[in-house]
Short mmCIF file of C-alpha atoms in Angstrom, two decimals:
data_model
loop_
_atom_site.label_atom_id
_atom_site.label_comp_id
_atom_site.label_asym_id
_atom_site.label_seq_id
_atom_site.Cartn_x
_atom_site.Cartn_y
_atom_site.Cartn_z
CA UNK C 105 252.39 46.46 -34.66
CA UNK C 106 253.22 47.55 -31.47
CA UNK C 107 256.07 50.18 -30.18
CA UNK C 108 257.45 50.67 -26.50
CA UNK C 109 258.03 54.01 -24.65
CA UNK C 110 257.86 55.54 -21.55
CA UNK C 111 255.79 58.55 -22.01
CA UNK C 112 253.54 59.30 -24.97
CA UNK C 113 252.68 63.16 -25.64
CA UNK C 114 249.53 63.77 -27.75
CA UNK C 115 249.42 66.74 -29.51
CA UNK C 116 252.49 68.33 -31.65
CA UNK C 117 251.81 72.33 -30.67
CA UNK C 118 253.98 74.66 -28.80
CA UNK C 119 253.42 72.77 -25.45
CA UNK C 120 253.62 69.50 -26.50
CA UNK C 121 257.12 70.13 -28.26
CA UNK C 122 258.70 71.83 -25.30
CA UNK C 123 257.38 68.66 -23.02
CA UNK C 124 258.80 66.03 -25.78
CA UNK C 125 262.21 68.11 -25.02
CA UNK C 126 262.15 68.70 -21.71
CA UNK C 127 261.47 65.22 -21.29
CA UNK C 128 263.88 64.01 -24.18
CA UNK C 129 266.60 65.79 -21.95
CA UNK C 130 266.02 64.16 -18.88
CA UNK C 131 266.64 60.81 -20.50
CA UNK C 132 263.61 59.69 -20.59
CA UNK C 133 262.22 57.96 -23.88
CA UNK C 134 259.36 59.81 -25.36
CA UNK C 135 257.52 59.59 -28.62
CA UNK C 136 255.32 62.53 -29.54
CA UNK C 137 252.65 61.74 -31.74
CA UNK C 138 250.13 64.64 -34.16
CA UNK C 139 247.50 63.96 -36.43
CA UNK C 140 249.33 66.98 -39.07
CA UNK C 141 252.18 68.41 -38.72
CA UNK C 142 253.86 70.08 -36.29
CA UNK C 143 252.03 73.52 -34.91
CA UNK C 144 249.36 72.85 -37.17
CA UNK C 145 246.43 73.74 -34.57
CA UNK C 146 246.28 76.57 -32.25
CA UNK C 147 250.51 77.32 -31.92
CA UNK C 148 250.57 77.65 -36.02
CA UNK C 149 247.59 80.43 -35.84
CA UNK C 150 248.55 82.83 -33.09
CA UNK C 151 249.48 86.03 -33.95
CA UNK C 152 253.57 85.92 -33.70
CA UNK C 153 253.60 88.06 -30.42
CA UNK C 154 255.92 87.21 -27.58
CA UNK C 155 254.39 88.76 -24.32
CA UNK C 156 255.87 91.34 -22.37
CA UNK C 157 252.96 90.17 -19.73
CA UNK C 158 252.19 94.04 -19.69
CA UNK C 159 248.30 92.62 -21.31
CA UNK C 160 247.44 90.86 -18.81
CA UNK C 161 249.36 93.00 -15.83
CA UNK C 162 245.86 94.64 -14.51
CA UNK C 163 243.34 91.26 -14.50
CA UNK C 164 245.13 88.62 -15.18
CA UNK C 165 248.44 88.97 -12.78
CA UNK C 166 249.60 85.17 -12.18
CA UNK C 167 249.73 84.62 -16.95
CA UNK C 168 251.31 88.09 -16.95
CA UNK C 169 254.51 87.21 -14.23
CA UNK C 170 254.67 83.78 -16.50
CA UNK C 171 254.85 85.82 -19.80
CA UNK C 172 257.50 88.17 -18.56
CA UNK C 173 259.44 85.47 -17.47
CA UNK C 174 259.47 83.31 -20.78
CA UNK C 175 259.53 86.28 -22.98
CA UNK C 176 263.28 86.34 -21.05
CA UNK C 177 263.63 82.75 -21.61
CA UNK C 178 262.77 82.27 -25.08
CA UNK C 179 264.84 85.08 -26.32
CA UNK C 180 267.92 83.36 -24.76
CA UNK C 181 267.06 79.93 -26.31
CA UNK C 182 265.96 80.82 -29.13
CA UNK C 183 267.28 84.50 -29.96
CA UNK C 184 267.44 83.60 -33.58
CA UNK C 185 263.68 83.20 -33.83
CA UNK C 186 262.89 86.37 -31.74
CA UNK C 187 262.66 90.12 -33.18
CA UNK C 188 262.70 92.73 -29.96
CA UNK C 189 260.55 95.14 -31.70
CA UNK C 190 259.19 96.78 -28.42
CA UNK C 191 255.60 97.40 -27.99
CA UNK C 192 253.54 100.16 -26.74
CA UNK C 193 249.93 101.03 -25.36
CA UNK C 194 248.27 103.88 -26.87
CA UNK C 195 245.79 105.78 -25.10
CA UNK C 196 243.35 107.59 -27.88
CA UNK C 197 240.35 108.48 -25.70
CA UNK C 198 239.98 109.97 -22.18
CA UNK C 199 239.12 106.68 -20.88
CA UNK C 200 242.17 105.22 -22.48
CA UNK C 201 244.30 107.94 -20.33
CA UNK C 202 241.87 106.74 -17.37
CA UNK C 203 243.12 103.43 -17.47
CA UNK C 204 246.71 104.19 -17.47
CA UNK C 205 247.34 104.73 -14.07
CA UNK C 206 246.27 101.84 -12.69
CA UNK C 207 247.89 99.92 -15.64
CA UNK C 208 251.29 101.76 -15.06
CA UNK C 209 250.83 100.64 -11.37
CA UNK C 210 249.97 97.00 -12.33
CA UNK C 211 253.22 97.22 -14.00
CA UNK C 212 255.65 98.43 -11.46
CA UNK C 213 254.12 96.15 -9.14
CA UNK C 214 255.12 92.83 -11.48
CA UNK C 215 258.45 94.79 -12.14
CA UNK C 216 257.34 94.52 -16.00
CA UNK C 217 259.47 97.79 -17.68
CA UNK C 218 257.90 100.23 -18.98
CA UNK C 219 258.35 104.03 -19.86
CA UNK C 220 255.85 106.68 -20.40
CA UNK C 221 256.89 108.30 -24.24
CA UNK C 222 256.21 111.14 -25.28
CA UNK C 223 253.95 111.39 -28.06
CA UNK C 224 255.58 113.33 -30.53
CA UNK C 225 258.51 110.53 -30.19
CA UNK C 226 256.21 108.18 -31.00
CA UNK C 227 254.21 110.03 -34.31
CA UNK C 228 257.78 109.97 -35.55
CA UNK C 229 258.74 106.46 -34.59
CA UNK C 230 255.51 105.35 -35.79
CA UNK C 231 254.13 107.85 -38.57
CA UNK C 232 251.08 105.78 -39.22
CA UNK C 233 250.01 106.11 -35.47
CA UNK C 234 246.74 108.05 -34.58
CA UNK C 235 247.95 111.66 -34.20
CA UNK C 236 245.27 112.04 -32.05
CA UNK C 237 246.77 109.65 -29.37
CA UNK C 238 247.18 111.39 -25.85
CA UNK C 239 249.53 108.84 -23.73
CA UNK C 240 251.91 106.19 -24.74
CA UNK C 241 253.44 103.49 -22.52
CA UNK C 242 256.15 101.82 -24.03
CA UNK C 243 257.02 97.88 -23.29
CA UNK C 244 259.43 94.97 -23.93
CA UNK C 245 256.69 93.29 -26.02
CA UNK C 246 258.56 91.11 -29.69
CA UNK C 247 257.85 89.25 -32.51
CA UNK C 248 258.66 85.40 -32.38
CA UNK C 249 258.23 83.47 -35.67
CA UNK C 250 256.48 80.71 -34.17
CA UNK C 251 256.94 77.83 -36.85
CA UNK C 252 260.90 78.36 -37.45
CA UNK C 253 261.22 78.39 -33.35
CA UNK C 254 259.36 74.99 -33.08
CA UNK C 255 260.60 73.12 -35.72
CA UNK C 256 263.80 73.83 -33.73
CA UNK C 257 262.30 72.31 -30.91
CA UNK C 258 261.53 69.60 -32.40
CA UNK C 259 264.64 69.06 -34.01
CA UNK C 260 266.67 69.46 -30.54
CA UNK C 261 264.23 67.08 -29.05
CA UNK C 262 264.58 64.80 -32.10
CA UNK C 263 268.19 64.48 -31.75
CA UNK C 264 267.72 63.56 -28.00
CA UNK C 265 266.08 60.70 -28.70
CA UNK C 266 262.52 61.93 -29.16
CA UNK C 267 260.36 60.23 -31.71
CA UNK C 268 258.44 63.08 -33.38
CA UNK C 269 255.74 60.80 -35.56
CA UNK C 270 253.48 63.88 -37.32
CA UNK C 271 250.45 62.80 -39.07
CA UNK C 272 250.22 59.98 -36.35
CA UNK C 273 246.62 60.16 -35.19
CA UNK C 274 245.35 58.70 -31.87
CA UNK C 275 241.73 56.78 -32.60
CA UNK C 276 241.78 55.16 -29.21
CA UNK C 277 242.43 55.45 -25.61
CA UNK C 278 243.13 51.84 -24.75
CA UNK C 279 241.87 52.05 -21.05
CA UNK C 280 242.23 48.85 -19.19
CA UNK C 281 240.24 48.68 -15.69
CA UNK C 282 241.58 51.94 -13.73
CA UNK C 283 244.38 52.61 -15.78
CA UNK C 284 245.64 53.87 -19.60
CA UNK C 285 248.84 52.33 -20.82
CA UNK C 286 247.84 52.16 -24.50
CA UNK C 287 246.77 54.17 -27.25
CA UNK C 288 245.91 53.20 -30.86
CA UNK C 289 247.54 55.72 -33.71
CA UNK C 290 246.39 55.57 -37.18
CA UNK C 291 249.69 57.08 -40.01
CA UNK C 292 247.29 59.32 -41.88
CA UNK C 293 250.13 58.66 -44.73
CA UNK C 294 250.34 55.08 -44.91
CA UNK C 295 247.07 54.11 -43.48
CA UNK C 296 248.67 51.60 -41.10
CA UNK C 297 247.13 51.17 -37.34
CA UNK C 298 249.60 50.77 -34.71
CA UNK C 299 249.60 50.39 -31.24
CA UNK C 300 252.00 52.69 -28.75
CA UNK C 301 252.77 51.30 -25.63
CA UNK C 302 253.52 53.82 -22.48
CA UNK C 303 253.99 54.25 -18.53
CA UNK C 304 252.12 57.64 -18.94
CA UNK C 305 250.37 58.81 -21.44
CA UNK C 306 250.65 63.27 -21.59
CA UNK C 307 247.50 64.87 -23.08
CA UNK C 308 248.41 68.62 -24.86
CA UNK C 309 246.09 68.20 -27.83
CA UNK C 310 245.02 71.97 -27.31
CA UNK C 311 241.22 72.58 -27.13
CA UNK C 312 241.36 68.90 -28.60
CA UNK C 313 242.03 68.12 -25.32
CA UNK C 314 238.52 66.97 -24.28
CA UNK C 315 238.40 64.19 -27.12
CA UNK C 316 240.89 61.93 -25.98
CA UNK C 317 239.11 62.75 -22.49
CA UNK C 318 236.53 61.01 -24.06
CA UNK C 319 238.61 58.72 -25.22
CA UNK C 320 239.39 57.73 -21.94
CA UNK C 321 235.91 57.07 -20.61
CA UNK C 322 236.07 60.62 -18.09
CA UNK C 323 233.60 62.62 -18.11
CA UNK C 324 234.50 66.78 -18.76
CA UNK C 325 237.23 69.08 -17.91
CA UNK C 326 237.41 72.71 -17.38
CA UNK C 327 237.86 73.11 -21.46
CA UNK C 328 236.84 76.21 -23.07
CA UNK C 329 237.41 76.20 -26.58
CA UNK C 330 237.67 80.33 -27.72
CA UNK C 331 238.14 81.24 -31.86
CA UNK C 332 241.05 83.94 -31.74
CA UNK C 333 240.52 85.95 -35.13
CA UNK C 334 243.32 87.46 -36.96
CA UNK C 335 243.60 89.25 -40.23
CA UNK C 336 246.79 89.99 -42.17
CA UNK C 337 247.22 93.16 -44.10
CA UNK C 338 248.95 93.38 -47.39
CA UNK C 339 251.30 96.34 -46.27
CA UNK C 340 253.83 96.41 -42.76
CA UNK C 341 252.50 99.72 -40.99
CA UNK C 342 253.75 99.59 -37.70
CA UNK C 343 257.37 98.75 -36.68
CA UNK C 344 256.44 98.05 -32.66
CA UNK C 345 253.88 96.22 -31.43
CA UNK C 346 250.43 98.53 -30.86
CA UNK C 347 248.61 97.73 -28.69
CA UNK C 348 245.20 99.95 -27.13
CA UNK C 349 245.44 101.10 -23.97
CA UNK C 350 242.74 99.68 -22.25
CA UNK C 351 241.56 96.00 -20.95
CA UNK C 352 241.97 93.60 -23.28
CA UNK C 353 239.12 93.35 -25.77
CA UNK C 354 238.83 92.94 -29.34
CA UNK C 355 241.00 94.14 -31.81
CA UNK C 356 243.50 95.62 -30.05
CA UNK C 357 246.56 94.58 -30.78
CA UNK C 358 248.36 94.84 -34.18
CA UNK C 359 251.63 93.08 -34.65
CA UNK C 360 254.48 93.44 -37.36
CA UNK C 361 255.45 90.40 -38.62
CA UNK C 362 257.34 90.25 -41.48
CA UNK C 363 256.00 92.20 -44.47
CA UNK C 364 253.09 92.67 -43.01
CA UNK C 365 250.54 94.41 -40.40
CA UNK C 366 248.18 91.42 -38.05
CA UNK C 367 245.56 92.79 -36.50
CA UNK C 368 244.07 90.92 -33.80
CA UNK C 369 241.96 88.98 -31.89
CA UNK C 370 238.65 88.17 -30.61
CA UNK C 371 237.18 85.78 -28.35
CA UNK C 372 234.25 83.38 -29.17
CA UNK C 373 233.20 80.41 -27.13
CA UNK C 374 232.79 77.64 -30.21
CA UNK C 375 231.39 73.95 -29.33
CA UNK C 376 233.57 72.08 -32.67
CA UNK C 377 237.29 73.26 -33.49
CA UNK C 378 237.33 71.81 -36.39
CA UNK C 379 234.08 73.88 -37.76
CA UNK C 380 234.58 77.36 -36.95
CA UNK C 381 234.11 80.15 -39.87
CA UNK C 382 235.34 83.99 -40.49
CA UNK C 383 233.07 86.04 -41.53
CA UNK C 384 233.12 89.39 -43.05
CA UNK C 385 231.65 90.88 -40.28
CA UNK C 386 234.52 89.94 -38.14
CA UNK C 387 237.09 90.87 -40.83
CA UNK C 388 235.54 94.06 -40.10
CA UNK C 389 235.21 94.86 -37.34
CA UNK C 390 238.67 94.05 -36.36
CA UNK C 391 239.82 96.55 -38.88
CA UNK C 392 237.35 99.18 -37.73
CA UNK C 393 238.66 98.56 -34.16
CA UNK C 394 242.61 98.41 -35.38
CA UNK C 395 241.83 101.71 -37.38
CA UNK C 396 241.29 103.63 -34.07
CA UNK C 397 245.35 103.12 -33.48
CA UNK C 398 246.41 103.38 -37.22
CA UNK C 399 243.98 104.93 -39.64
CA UNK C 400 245.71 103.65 -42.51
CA UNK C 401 244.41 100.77 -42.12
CA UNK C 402 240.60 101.54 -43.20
CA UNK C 403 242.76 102.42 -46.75
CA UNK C 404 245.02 99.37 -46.91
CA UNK C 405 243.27 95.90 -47.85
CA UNK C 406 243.54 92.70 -45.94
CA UNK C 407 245.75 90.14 -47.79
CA UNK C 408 243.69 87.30 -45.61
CA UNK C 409 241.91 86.03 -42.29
CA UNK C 410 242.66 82.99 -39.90
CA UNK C 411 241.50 81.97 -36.75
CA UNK C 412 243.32 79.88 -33.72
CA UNK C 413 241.07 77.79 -31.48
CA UNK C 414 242.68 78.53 -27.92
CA UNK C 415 241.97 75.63 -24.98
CA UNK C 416 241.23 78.00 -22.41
CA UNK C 417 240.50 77.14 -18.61
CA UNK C 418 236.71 77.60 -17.85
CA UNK C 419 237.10 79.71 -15.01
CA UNK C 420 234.63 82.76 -16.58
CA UNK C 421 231.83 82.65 -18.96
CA UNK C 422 233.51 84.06 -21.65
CA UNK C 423 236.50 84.12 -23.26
CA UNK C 424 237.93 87.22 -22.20
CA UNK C 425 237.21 86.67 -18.68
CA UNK C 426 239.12 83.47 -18.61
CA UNK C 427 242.52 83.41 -17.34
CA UNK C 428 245.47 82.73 -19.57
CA UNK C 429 247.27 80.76 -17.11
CA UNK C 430 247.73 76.74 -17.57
CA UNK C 431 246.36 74.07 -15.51
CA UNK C 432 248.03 70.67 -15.68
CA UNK C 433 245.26 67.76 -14.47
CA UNK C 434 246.72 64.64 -12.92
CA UNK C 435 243.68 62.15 -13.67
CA UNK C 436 245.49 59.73 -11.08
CA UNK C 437 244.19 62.49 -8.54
CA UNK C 438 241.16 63.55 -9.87
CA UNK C 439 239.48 60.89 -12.00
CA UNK C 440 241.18 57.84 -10.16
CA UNK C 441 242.72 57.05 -13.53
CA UNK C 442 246.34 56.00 -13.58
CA UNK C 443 248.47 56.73 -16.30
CA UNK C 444 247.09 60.03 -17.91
CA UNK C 445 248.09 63.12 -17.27
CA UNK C 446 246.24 66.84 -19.25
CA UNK C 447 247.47 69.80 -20.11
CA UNK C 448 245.23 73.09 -20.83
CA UNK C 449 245.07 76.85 -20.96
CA UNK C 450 248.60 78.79 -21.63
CA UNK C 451 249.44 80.79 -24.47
CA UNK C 452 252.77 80.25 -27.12
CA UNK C 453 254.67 82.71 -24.83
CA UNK C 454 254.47 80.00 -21.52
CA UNK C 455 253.88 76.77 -23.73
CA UNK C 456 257.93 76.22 -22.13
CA UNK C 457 256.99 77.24 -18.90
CA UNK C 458 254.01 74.32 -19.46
CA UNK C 459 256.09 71.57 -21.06
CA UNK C 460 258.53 72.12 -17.70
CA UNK C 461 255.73 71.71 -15.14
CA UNK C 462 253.93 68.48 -16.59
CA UNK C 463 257.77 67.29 -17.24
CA UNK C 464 258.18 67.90 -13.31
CA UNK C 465 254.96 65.71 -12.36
CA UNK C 466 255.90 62.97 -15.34
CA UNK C 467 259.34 62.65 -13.39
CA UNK C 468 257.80 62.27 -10.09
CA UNK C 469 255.48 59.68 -10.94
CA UNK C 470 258.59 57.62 -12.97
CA UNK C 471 261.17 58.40 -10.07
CA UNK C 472 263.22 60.37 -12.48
CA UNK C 473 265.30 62.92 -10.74
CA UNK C 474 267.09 64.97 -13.49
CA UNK C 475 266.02 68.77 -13.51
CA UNK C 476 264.84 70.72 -16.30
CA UNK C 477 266.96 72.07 -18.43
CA UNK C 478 265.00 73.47 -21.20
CA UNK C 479 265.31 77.41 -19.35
CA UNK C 480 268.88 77.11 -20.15
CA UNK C 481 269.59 75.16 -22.98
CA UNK C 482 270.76 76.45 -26.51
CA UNK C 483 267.93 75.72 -29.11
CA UNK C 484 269.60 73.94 -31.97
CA UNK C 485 269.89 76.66 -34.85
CA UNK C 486 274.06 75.67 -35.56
CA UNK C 487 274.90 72.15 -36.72
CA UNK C 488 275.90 70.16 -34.04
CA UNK C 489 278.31 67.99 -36.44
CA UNK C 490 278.99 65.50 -33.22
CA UNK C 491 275.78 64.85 -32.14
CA UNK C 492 274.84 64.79 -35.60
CA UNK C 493 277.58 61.78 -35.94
CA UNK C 494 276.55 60.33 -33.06
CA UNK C 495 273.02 59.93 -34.21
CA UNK C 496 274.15 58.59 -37.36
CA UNK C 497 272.49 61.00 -39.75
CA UNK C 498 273.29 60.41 -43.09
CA UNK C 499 276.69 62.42 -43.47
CA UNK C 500 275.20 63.90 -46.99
CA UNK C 501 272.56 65.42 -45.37
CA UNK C 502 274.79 67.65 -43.12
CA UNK C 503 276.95 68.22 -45.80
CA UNK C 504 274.43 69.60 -48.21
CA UNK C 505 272.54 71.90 -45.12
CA UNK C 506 275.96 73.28 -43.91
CA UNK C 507 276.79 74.45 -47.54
CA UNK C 508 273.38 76.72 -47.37
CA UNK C 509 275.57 79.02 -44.60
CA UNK C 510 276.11 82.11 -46.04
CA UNK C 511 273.39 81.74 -48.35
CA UNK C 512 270.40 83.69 -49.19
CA UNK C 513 268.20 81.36 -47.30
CA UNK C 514 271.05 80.74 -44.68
CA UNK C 515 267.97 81.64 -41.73
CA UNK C 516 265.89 78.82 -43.10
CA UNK C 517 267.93 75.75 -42.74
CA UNK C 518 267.06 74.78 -39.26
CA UNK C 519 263.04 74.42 -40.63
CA UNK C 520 264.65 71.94 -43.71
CA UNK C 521 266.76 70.11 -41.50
CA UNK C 522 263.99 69.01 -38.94
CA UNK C 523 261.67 68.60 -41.88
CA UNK C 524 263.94 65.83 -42.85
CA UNK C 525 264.81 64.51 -39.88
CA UNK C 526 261.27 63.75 -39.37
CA UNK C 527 261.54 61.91 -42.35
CA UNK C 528 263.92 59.65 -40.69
CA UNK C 529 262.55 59.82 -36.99
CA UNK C 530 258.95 57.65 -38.67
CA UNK C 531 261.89 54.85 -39.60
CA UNK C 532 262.48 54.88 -35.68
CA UNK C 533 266.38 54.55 -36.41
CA UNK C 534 269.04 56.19 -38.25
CA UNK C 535 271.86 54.93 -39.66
CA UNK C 536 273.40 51.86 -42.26
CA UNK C 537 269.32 51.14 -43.04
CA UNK C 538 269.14 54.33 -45.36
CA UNK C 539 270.42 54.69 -48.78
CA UNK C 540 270.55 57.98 -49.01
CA UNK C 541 272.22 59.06 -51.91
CA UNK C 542 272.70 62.85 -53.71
CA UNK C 543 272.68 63.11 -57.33
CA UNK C 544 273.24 66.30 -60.14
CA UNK C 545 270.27 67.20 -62.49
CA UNK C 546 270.09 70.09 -64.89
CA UNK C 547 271.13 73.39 -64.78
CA UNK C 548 273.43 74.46 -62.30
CA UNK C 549 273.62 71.27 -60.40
CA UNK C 550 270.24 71.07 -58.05
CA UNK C 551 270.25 68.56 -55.28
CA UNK C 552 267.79 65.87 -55.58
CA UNK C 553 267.81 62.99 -52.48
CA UNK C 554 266.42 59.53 -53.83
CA UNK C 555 264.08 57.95 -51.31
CA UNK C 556 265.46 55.27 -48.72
CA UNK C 557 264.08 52.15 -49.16
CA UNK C 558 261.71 51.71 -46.47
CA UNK C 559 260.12 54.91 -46.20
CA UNK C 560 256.50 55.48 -47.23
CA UNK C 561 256.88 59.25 -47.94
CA UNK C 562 255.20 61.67 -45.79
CA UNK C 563 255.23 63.80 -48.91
CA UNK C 564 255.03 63.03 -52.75
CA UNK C 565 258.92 62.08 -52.85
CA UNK C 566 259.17 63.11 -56.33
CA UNK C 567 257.49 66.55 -56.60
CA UNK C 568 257.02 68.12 -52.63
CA UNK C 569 259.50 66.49 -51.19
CA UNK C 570 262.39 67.30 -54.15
CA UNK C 571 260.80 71.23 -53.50
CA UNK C 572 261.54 70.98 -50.05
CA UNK C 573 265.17 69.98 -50.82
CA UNK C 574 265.62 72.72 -53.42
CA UNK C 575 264.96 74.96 -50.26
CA UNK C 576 268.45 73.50 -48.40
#
C-alpha cells in the first residue's frame, strides 16, 4: 500500500512533534511516523527540568541563550504543563564559592536572572538543604511534565492535519540514484508493510539518528550517543530545583517532580541505545553525589532508576564536553543526497526552537513561505469545539472529554483526548466511516466506546483500551 505526503518526520520525540506542528501549521501535509509511542526514547526519560540556561551559562553559551529563550516560550504555550518552581546553585565547598563569580558573570552577560540569597532564606525555604552550604544563586529554572506537554503537541498538530502514525516503524530508506523519496514502515500492531511517499524526508530519530543514515547508504555523522542516568526517590525533598554550584558534572542536579525527588545525570558514551544497563554502582554514586546538597537523601530509598540516550553532537570526546546545541544536516549539501534532511543534538527545553529551524529549511526547499508560528501559538489544552467539528471527530467523543471539566482528573484530559485521536489519525480520516457509539455498563454508569469497524486496535480494545477510557 502506498500513502502520499509532502514531508515525512521520523522519530515521534520532543523535536520531531514540534517539527510535525510547525510544519502542520504552515499548511504543509506531514505524516510523522515512531516505532512506539510518542516520547518513548530520549524526550520520555529526561529528567522534567525546563532550563533557565543558567547550566550551561559558563561553557556552553550559544545552548544556554537557546534555553533561556524557550524556557520563555514554552511557558506561554504551554503554561498548563509548566511548574515555575525556581532553581538555585548551591555552593558547599570553597571551590564551589570559587566558581561563583565567574558563573554570576556568565549570567549577567546572557541577561539570564539571577539573585544571590542569603543562606539562612534558603535553610528555611529548603529545610532539607546542606546547612553547611556557603553561597546560593537563585534562578528561573521549572518543572515541565514532559509527556502531558507533548501529547498536546501532538494533538494540536493532529488536528492540523498531521498524521501522527505511532508504532509505525521505518525498515527502509528507499534511495533511488541521488535522491530519497521513499521509505518503507512496518505497523508494529498489525504487521502490515507500507510504503510512504514524500518530497523530503526529516530525520529526528534521536541518537537513532545514525540508522536510518545507514539506511540511506551515507556514511557517519557527528552522532554521539551519551546514557543520561536518573534515579527517582520515594519521598519529594526539595521544592526548587538544586542544582551544585560548579561545572556541570555528575549528579548535580535534583529536580521535584511530582511526589518525588530525581536526582540526576551522568554522561556515558554507549555504542547500542537499545542495550544500555544501570547498575548499582551508578545508582550510587548519584546518590552519594546528590547527598552533598541534601543529606537526606543517603536516608531516603530510591523508588527506581532510568536512563535517556541523548544524540549529542561529537564536537568533544566525551559527553560532558559536548555542546548541547542542535545541528540540523542538509544531506542535499553535504552528502549530495536530495531529499533528506537530519536533525541532532538539543535538549527537551530547545526541541521547539529545533522543530522551527528544520521547518525553516523544509520550507525553503518546497517554496513555502508561511512563517512559524509555533513561538506564539496556544498549545491545545481547552476543547476547540469548532475545529473539533470541522475535523469531524466523532461528536461523542467531545462530549464525554468535556464532561471530565471540573473533575478530579480535569488536568488529564488533554493526554486521553490525543490518545484517541491517534486512534483515529492510523484510519487517515475522520468522520461518517466510524461507528462510534457510547454505551452504560454496571455500577454508576462507566463509559465504554465499541471499536469502529476498521480499526486494528493499537491497544487490546477490550481491556487497555476500555482502561484508558475509564480515565476520560
Amino acid at each position: 500500500m502506498k500513502q502520499n505526503s509532502s514531508v515525512i518526520v521520523i522519530g515521534g520525540g520532543a523535536t520531531g512533534l514540534f517539527t510535525a506542528l510547525d510544519l502542520s501549521l504552515r499548511g504543509i501535509n506531514v505524516t510523522l511516523v515512531e516505532r512506539g509511542d510518542i516520547a518513548s526514547g530520549t524526550s520520555g526519560k529526561f529528567h522534567g527540568l525546563l532550563h533557565s540556561g543558567a547550566r550551561y551559562a559558563v561553557n556552553d553559551p550559544e545552548s544556554a541563550k537557546e534555553c533561556k529563550q524557550e524556557n520563555e516560550v514554552l511557558s506561554k504555550i504551554a503554561p498548563e504543563f509548566v511548574r515555575d518552581t525556581g532553581g538555585v546553585f548551591v555552593g558547599i565547598t570553597e571551590d564551589d564559592v570559587n566558581y561563583s563569580q565567574r558563573f554570576l558573570s556568565a549570567l549577567n552577560s546572557l541577561g539570564i536572572t539571577n539573585k544571590v540569597m542569603d543562606v539562612e532564606e534558603l535553610i528555611r525555604r529548603e529545610p532539607f538543604i546542606n546547612k553547611k552550604s556557603k553561597i546560593a544563586i537563585w534562578v528561573p529554572d521549572k518543572v515541565v511534565y514532559g509527556y502531558d506537554l507533548l501529547a498536546t503537541v501532538a494533538l494540536t498538530a493532529s488536528l492540523n492535519g498531521a498524521k501522527i502514525l505511532t508504532y509505525n516503524e521505518v525498515k527502509r530508506v528507499l534511495r533511488e540514484g541521488n535522491s530519497v523519496r521513499r521509505v518503507e514502515v512496518k505497523d508494529n500492531i498489525s504487521g502490515e508493510t507500507k510504503i510512504l511517499n514524500g518530497d523530503i524526508i526529516v530525520n529526528t530519530a534521536g541518537p537513532w539518528a545514525f540508522r536510518v543514515i545507514e539506511m540511506a547508504g551515507l556514511g557517519e555523522i557527528p552522532l554521539l550517543p551519551t546514557a543520561g542516568i536518573m534515579v527517582v526517590m520515594k519521598e519529594k525533598l526539595n521544592s526548587m530545583v538544586i542544582n551544585r554550584l560548579r561545572p556541570p558534572s555528575d549528579g548535580d542536579i535534583i529536580v521535584p517532580y511530582g511526589d518525588s525527588s530525581i536526582i540526576g545525570t551522568t554522561a556515558t558514551i554507549i555504542p547500542d541505545p537499545d542495550n544500555f544497563e544501570i547498575s548499582d554502582e551508578d545508582i550510587n554514586m548519584l546518590i552519594e553525589e546528590g547527598a552533598y546538597m541534601i543529606p537526606r537523601l543517603k536516608e531516603v530509598k530510591p523508588e527506581r532508576a532510568y536512563a535517556s540516550v541523548r544524540p549529542l553532537i561529537k564536537n568533544a570526546e566525551d559527553g560532558r564536553g559536548a555542546t548541547r546545541d542542535f545541528m540540523i544536516i542538509d544531506h542535499e549539501k553535504v552528502d549530495s543526497l536530495d531529499g533528506l534532511i537530519s536533525v541532532i543534538g538539543g535538549k527537551f527545553t530547545t526541541s521547539r526552537l529545533a522543530g522551527e529551524k528544520v521547518s525553516d529549511m523544509v520550507s525553503e526547499k518546497l517554496g513555502i513561505r508561511e512563517k512559524s508560528k509555533t513561538a506564539t501559538i496556544k498549545l491545545m489544552s481547552e476543547l476547540d469545539e469548532k475545529l473539533l467539528e470541522k475535523k469531524r471527530v466523532p461528536k461523542v467523543l467531545v462530549k464525554m472529554i468535556r464532561e471530565r471539566k471540573g473533575s478530579l482528573d480535569e488536568d488529564r484530559y488533554s493526554t486521553a483526548m490525543y490518545i484517541l485521536l491517534s486512534l483515529l489519525a492510523r484510519g487517515n480520516n475522520y468522520g461518517d466511516e466510524w461507528e462510534v457509539s457510547c454505551r452504560k455498563i454496571g455500577g454508576k454508569g462507566q463509559g465504554v466506546i465499541d471499536r469502529p469497524k476498521n480499526v486494528l486496535p493499537v491497544l487490546t480494545w477490550n481491556s487497555e483500551l476500555r482502561d484508558i477510557w475509564r480515565i476520560i
